[in-house]
PDB file of C-alpha atoms in Angstrom:
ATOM      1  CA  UNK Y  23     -36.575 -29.945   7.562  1.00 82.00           C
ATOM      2  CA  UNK Y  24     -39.730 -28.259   6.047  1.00 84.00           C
ATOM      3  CA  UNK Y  25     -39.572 -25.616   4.082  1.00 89.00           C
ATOM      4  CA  UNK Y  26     -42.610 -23.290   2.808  1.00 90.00           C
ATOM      5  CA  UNK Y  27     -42.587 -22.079   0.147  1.00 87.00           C
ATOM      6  CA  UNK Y  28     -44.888 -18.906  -1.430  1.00 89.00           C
ATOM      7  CA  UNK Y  29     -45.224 -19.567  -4.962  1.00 87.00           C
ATOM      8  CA  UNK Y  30     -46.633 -16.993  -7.832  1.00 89.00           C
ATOM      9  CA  UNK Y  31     -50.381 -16.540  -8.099  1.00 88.00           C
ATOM     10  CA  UNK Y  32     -51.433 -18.734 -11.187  1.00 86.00           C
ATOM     11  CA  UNK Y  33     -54.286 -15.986 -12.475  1.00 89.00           C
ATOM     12  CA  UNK Y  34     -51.803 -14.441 -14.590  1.00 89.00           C
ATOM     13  CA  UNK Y  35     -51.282 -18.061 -16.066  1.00 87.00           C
ATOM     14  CA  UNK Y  36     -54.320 -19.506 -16.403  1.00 88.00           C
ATOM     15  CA  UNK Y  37     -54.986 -16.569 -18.660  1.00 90.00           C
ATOM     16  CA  UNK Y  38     -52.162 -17.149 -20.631  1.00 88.00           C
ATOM     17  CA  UNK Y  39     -53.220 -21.119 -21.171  1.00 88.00           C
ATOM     18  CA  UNK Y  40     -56.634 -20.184 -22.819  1.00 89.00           C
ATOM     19  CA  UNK Y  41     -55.014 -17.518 -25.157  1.00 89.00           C
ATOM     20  CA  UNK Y  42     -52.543 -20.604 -25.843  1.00 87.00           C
ATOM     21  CA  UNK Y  43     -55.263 -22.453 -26.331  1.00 86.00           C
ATOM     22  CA  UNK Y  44     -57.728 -20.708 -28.529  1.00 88.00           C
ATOM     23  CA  UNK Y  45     -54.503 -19.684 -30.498  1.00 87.00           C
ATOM     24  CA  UNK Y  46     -53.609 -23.119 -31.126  1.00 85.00           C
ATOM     25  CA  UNK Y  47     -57.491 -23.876 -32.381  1.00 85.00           C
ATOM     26  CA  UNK Y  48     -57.689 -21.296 -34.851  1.00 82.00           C
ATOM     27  CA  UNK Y  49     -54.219 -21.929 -36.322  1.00 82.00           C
ATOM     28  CA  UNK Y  50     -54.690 -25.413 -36.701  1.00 81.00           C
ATOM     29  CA  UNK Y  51     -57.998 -24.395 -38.204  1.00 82.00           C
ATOM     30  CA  UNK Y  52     -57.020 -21.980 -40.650  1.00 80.00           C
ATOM     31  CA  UNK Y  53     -54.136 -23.929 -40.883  1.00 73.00           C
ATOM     32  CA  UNK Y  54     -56.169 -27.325 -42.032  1.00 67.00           C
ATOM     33  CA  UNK Y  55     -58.107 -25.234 -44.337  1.00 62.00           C
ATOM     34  CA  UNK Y  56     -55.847 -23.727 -45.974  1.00 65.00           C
ATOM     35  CA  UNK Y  57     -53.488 -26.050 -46.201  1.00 66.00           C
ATOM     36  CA  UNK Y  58     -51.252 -23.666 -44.329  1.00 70.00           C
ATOM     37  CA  UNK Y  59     -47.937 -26.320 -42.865  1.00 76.00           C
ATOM     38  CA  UNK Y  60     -46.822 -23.597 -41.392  1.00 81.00           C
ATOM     39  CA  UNK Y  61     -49.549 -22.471 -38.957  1.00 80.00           C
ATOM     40  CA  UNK Y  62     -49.843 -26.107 -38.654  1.00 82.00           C
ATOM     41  CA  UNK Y  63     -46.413 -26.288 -36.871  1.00 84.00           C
ATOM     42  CA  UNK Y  64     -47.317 -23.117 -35.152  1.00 86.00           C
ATOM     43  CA  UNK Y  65     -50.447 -24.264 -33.673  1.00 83.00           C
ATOM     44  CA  UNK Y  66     -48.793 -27.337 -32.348  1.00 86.00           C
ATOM     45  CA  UNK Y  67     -46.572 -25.408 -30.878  1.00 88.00           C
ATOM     46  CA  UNK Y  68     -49.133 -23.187 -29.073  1.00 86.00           C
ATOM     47  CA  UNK Y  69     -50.363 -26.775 -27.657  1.00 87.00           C
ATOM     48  CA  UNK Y  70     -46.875 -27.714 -26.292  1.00 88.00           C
ATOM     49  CA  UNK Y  71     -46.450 -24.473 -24.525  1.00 88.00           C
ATOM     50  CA  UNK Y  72     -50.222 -24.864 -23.155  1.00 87.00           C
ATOM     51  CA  UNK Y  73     -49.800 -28.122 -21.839  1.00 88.00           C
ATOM     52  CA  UNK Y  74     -46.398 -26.782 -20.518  1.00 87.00           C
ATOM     53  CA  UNK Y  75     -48.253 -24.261 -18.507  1.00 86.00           C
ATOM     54  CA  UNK Y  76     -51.426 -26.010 -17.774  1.00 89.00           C
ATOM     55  CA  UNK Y  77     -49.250 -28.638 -16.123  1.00 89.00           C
ATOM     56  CA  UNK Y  78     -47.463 -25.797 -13.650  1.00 89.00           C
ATOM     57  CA  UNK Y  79     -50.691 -24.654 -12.605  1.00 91.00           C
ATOM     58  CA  UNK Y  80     -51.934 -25.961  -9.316  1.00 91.00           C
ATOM     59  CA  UNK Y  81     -55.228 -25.532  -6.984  1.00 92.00           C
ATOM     60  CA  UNK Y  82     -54.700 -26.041  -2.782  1.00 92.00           C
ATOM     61  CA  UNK Y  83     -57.830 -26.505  -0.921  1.00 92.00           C
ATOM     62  CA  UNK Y  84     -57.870 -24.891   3.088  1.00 92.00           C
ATOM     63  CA  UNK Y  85     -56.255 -26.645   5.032  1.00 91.00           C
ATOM     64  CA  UNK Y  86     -54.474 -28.673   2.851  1.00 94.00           C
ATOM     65  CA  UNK Y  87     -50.704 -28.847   1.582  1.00 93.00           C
ATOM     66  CA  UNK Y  88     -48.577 -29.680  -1.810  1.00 94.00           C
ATOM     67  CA  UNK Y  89     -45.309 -31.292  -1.213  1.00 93.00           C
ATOM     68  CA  UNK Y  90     -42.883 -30.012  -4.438  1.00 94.00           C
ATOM     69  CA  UNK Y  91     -39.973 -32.544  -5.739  1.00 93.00           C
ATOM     70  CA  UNK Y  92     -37.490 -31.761  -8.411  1.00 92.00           C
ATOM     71  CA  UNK Y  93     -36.736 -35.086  -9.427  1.00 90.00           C
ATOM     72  CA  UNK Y  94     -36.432 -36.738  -6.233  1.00 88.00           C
ATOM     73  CA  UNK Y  95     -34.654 -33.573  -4.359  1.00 92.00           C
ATOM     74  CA  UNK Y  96     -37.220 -32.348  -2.016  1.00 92.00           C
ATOM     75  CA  UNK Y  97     -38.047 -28.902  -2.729  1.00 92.00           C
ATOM     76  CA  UNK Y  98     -40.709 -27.296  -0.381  1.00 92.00           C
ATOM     77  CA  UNK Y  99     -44.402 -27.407   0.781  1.00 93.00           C
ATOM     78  CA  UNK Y 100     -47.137 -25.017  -0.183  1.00 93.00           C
ATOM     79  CA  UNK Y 101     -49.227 -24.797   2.081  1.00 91.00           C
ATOM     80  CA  UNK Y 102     -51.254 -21.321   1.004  1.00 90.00           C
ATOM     81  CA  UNK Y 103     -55.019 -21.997  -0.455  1.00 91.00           C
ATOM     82  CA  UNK Y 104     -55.737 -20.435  -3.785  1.00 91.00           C
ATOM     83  CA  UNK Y 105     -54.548 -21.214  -7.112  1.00 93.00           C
ATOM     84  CA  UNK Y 106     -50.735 -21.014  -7.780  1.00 92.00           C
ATOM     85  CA  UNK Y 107     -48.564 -21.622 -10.481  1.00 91.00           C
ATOM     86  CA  UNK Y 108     -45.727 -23.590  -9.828  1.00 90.00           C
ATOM     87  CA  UNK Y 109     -42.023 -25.043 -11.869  1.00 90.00           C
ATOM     88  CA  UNK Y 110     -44.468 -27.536 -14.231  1.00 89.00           C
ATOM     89  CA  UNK Y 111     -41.036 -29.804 -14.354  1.00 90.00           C
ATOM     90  CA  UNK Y 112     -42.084 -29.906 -10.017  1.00 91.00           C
ATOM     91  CA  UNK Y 113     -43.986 -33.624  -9.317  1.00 90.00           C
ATOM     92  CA  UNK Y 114     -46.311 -32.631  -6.150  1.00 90.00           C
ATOM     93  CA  UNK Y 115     -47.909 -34.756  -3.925  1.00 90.00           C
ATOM     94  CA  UNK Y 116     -51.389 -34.051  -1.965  1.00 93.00           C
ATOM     95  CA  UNK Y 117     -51.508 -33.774   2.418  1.00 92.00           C
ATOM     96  CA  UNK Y 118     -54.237 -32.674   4.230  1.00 92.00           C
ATOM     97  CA  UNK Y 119     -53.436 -30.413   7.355  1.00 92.00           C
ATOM     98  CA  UNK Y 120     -57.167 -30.984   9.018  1.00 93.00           C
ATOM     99  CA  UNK Y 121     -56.992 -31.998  12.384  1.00 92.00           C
ATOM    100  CA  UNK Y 122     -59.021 -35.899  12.775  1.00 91.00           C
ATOM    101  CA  UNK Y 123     -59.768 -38.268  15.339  1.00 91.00           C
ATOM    102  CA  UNK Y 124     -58.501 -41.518  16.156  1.00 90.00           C
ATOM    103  CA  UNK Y 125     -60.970 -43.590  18.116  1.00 88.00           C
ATOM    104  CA  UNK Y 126     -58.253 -46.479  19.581  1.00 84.00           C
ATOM    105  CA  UNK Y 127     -59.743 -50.268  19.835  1.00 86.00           C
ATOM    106  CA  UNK Y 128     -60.653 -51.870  22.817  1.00 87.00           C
ATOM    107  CA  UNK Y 129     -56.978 -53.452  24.268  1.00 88.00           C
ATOM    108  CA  UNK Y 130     -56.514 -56.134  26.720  1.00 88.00           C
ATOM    109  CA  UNK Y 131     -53.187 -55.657  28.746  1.00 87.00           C
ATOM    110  CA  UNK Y 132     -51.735 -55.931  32.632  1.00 86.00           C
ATOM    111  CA  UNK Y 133     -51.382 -52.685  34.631  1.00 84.00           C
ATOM    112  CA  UNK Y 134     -48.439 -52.160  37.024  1.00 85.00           C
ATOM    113  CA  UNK Y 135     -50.085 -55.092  39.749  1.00 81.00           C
ATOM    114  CA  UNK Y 136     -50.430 -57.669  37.023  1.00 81.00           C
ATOM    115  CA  UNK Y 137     -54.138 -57.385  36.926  1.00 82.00           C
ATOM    116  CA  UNK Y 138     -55.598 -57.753  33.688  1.00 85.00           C
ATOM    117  CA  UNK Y 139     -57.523 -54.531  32.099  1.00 86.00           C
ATOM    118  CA  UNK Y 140     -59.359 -52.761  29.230  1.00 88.00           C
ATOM    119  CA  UNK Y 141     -58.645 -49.455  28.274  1.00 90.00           C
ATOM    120  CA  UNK Y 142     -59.196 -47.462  24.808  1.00 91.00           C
ATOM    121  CA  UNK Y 143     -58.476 -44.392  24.092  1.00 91.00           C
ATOM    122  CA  UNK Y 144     -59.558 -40.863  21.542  1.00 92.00           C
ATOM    123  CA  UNK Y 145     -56.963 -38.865  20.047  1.00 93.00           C
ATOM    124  CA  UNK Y 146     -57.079 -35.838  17.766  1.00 94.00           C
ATOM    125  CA  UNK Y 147     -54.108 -35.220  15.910  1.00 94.00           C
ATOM    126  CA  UNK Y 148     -52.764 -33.277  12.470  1.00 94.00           C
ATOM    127  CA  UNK Y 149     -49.345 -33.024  10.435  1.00 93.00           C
ATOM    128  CA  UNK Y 150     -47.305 -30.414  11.260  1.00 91.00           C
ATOM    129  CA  UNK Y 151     -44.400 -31.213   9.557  1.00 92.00           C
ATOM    130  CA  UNK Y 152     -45.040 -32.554   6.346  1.00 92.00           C
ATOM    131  CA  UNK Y 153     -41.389 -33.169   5.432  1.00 93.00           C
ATOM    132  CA  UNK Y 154     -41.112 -35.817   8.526  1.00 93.00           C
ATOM    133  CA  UNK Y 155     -44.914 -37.077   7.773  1.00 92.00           C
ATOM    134  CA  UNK Y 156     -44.099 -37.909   3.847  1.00 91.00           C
ATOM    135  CA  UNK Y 157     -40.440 -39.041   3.969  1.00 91.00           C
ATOM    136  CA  UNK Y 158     -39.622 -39.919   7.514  1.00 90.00           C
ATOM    137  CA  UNK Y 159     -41.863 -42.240   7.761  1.00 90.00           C
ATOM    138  CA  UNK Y 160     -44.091 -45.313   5.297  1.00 89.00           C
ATOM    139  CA  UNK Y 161     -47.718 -44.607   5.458  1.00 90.00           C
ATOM    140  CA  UNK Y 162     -47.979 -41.802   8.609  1.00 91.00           C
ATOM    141  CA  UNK Y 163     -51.797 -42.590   9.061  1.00 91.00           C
ATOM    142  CA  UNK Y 164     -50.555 -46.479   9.727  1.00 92.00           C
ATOM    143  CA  UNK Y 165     -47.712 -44.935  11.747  1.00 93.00           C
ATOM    144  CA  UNK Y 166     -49.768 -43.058  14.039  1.00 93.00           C
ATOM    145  CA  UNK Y 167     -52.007 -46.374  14.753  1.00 92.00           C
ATOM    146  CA  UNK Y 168     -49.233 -48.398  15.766  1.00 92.00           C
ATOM    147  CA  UNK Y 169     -47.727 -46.024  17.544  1.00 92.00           C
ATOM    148  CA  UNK Y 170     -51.133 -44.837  19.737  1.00 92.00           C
ATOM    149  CA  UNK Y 171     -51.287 -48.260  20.589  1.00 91.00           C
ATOM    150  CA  UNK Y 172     -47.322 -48.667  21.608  1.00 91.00           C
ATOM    151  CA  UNK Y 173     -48.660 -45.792  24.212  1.00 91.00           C
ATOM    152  CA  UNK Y 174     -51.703 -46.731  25.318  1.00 90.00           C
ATOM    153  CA  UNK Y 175     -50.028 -50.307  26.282  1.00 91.00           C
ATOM    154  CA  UNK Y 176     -46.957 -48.487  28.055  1.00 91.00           C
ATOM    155  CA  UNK Y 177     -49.357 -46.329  30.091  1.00 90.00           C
ATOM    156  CA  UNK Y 178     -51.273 -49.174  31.237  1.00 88.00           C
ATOM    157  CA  UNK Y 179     -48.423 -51.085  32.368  1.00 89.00           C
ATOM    158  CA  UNK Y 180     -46.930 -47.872  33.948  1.00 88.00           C
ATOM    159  CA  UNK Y 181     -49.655 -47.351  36.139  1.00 87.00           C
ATOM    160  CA  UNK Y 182     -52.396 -49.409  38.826  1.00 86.00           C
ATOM    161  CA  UNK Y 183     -55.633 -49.464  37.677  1.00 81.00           C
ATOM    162  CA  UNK Y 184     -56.631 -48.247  41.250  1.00 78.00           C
ATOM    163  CA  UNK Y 185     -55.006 -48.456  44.797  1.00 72.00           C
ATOM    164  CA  UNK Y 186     -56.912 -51.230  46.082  1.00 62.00           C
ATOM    165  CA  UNK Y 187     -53.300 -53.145  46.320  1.00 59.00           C
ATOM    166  CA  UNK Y 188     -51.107 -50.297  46.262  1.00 56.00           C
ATOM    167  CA  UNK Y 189     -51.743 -47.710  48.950  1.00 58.00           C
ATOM    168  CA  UNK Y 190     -48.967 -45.698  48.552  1.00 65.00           C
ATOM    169  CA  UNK Y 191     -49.745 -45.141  44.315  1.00 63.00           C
ATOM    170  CA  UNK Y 192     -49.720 -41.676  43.863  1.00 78.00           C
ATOM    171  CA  UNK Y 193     -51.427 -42.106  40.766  1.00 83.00           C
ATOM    172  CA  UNK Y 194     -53.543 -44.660  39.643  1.00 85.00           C
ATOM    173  CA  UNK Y 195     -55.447 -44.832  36.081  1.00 84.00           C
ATOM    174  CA  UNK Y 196     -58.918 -44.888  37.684  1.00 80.00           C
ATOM    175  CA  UNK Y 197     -58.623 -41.419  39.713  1.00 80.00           C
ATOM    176  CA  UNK Y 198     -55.722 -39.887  37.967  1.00 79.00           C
ATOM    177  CA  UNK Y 199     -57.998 -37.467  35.318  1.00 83.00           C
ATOM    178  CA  UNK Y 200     -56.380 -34.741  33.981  1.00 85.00           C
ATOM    179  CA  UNK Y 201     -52.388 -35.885  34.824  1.00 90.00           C
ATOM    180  CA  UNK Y 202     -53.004 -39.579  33.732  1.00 89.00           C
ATOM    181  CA  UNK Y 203     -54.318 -37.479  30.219  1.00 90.00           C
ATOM    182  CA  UNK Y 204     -51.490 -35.393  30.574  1.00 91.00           C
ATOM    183  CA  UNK Y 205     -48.925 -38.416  30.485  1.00 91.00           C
ATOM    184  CA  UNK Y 206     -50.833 -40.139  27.901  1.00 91.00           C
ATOM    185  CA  UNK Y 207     -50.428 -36.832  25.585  1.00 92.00           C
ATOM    186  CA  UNK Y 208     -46.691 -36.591  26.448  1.00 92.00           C
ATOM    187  CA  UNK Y 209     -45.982 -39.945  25.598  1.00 92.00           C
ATOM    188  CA  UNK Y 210     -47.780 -40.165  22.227  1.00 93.00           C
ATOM    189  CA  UNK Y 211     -46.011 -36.566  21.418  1.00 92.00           C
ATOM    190  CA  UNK Y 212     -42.700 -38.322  22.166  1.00 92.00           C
ATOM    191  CA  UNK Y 213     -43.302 -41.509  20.047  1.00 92.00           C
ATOM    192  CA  UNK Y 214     -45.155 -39.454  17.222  1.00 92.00           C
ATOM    193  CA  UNK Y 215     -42.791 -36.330  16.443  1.00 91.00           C
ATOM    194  CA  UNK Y 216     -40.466 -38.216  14.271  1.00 91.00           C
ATOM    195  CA  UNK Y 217     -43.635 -38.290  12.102  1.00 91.00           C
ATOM    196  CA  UNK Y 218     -43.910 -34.647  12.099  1.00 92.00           C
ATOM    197  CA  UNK Y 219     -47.461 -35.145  14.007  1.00 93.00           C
ATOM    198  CA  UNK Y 220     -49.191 -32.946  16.654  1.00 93.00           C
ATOM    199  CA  UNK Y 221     -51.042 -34.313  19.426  1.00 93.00           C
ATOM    200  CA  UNK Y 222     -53.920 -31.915  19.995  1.00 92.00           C
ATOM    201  CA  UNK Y 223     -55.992 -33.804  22.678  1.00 91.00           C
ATOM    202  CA  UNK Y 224     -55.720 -37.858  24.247  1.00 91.00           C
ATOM    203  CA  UNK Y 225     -58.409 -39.080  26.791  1.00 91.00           C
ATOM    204  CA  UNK Y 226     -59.029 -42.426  28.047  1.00 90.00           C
ATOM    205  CA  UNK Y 227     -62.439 -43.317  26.575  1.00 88.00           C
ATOM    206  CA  UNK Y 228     -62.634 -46.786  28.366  1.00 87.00           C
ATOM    207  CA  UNK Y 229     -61.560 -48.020  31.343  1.00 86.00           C
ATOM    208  CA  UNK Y 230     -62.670 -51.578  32.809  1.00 84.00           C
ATOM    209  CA  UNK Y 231     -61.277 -54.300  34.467  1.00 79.00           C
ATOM    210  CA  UNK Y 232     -60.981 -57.913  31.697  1.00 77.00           C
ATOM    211  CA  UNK Y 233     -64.373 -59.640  32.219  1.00 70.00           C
ATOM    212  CA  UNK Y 234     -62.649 -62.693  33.660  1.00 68.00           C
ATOM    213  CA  UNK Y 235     -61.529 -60.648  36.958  1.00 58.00           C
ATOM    214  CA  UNK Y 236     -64.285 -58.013  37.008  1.00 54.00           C
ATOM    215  CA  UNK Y 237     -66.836 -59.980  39.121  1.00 57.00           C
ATOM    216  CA  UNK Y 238     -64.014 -60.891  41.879  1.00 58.00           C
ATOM    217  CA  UNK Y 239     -62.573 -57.089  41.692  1.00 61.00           C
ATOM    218  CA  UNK Y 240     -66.261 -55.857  41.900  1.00 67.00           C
ATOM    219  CA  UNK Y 241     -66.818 -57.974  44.967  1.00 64.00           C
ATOM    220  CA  UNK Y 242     -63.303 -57.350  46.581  1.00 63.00           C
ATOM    221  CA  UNK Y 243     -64.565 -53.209  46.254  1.00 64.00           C
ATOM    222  CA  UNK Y 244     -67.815 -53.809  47.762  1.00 65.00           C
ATOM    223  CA  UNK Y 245     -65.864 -55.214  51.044  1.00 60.00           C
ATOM    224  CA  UNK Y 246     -63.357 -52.814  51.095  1.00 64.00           C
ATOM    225  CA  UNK Y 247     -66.871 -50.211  50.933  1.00 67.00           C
ATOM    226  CA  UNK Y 248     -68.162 -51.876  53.488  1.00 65.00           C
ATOM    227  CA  UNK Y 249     -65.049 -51.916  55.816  1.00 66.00           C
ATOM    228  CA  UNK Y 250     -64.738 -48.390  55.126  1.00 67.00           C
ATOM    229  CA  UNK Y 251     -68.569 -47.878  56.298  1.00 68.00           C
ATOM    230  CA  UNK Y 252     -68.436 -49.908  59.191  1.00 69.00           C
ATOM    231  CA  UNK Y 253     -64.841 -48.238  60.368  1.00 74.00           C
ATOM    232  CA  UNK Y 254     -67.396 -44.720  60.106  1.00 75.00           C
ATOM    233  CA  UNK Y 255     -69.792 -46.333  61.470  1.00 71.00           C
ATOM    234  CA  UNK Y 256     -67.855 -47.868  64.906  1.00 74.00           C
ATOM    235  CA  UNK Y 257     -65.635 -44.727  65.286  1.00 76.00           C
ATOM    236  CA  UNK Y 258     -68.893 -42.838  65.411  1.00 75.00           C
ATOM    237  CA  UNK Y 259     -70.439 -45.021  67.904  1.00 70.00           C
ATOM    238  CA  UNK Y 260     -67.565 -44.956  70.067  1.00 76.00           C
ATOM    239  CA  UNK Y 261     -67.551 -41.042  70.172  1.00 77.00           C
ATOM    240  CA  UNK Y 262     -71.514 -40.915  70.719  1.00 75.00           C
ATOM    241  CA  UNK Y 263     -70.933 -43.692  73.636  1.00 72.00           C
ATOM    242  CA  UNK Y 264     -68.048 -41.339  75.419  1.00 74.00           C
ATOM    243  CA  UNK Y 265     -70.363 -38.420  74.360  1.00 75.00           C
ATOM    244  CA  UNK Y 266     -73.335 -39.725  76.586  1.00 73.00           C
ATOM    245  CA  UNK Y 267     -71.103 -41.450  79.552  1.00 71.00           C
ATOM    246  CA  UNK Y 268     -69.625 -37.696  80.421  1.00 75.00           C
ATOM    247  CA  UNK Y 269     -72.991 -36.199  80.133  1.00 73.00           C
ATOM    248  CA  UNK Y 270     -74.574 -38.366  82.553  1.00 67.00           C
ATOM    249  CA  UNK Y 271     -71.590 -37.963  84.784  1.00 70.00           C
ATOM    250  CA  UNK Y 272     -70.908 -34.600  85.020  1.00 72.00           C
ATOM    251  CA  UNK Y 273     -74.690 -33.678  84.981  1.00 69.00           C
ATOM    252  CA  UNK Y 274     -75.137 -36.517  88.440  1.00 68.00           C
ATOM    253  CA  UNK Y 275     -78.149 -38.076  86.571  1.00 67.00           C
ATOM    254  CA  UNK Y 276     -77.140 -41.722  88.002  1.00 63.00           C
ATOM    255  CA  UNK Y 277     -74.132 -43.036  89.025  1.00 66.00           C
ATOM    256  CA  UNK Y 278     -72.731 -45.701  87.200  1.00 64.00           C
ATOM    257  CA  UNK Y 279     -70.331 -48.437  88.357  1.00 62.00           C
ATOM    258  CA  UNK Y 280     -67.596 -49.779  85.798  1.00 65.00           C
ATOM    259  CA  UNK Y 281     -70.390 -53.021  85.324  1.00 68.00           C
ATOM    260  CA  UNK Y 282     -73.323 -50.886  84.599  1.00 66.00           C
ATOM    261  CA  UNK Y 283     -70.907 -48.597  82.308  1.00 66.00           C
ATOM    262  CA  UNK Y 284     -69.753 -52.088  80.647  1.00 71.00           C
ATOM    263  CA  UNK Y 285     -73.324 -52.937  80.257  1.00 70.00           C
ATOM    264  CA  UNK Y 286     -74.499 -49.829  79.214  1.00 67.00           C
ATOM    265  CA  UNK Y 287     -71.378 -49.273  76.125  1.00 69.00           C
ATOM    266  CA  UNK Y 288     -72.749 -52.532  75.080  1.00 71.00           C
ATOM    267  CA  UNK Y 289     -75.954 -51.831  74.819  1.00 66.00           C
ATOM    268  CA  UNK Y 290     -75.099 -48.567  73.080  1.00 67.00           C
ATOM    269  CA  UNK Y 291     -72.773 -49.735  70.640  1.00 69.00           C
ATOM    270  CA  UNK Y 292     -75.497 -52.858  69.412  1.00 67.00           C
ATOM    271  CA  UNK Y 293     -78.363 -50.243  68.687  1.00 66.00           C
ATOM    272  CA  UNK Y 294     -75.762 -47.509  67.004  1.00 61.00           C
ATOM    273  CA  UNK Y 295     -73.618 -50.551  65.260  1.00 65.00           C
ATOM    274  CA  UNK Y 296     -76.793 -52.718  64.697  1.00 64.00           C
ATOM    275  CA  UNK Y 297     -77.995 -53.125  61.102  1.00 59.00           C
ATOM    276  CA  UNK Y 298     -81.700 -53.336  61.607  1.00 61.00           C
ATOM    277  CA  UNK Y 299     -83.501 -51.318  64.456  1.00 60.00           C
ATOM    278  CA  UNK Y 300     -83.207 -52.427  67.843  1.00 58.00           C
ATOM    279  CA  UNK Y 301     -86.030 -53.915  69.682  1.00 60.00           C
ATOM    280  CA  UNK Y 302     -86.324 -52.581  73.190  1.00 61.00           C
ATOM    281  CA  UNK Y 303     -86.630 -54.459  76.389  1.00 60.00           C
ATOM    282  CA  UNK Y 304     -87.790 -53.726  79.385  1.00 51.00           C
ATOM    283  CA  UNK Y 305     -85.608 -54.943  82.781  1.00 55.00           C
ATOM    284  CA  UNK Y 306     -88.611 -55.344  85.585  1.00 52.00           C
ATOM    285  CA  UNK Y 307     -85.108 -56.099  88.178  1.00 52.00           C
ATOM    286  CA  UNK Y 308     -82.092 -54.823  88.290  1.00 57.00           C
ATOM    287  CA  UNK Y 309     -78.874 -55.214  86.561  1.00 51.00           C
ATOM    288  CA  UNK Y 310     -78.430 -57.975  89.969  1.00 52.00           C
ATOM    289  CA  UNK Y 311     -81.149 -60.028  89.865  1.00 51.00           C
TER     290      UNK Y 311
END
């Protein structure tokens, strides 16, 4: 578990390192002149107990973190900004707290239907628990690679890229938005807290059939555009047809007789169906002769 810890302000130190210092100079001055052993030995000794101090003295950066050991016993995490002085025995090791991004490669896998897709994704992320990120795990940058990956594939093959072949999806990859994000986020938290990481944001950034089905898929939506339009199209017709067959009944502008009203739908539903204008004809006889 991660501990913070709240270590002494190192002013108060870094003072006493340059009186060490400048101590140490001018005995080993006078000292040398003089021929004095004795500050000699003293002003070595004001350099041991310098370099004792100057070695416990520490600067953190914002947004940035020290992780203390005790030889090899984990001792805690600094993660104030400022200058501190710390155990100078304590080995310390440098983590950055700043959130980044994480622009995924391009990967090539099978959705739910077996159809081959593309699909990349963004990520920001940050450490939030730098005991997990520095001894849980080797490398935690590498870690959170291989592991966005791991999720991106598992989504992919969770989900249909659309419902073109399954009707009843309730949620595909191409129209899910926000909820397909929301599972993608969800399942990198899951495979990424053992590192101590926080997911922050996940989008899909690219989403595309493979090039060696996208020309058949494009052409398979196109017809399944079209049958949608024409369905619109004919159900439209059909009311416009019943539409003018009451009018002309209730309104006794000519009686029709179920041949003319068989000749007249069909007339009707070529110009409204039609897909160029129709070209009128007139009938110098009757519907008889």
């Amino acid at each position: 578990m991660e501990k913070v810890l709240k270590p002494m302000s190192g002013y108060l130190a870094l003072v006493i390192c340059l009186v060490l210092f400048a101590a140490s100079a001018y005995l080993f001055i006078t000292g040398a002149g003089t021929e004095n052993v004795t500050n000699i030995v003293l002003a070595i000794a004001c350099f041991i107990v310098f370099f004792f101090f100057i070695k416990g003295l520490m600067i953190i950066q914002p947004n940035h973190s020290r992780i203390l050991n005790f030889f090899g016993k984990y001792v805690g995490t600094v993660k104030d900004n400022g200058l501190f002085f710390i155990n100078p025995l304590y080995s310390s090791q440098k983590m950055s707290l700043r959130s980044e991004n994480l622009q995924g490669q391009t990967l090539k896998v099978n959705d739910k239907m077996g159809n081959p897709i593309e699909i990349a994704v963004v990520m920001v992320w940050k450490v939030g628990d730098t005991y997990k990120a520095a001894f849980d795990v080797e490398r935690y940058s590498e870690f959170v690679k291989m592991q966005s990956e791991a999720a991106v594939r598992h989504l992919a093959m969770s989900f249909p890229y659309d419902n073109l072949e399954d009707d009843h999806a309730p949620i595909t990859l191409r129209e899910g938005g926000d909820k397909i994000n929301a599972i993608l986020e969800q399942e990198l938290t899951d495979r990424l807290s053992k590192a101590g990481i926080i997911i922050q944001e996940a989008r899909i950034s690219h989403l595309a059939y493979a090039s060696e089905i996208a020309g058949a898929m494009l052409q398979r939506q196109q017809a399944t555009a079209i049958v949608a339009a024409r369905t619109k199209i004919v159900e439209g017709a059909v009311g416009m047809v019943d539409l003018a067959l009451k009018k002309l009944s209730a309104e006794n502008i000519v009686e029709l007789d179920d041949e003319r009203k068989a000749a007249m739908v069909s007339n009707l539903m070529v110009v409204l169906c039609g897909e160029k204008a129709a070209q009128p004809i007139l009938n110098a006889g009757t519907l008889y002769n």
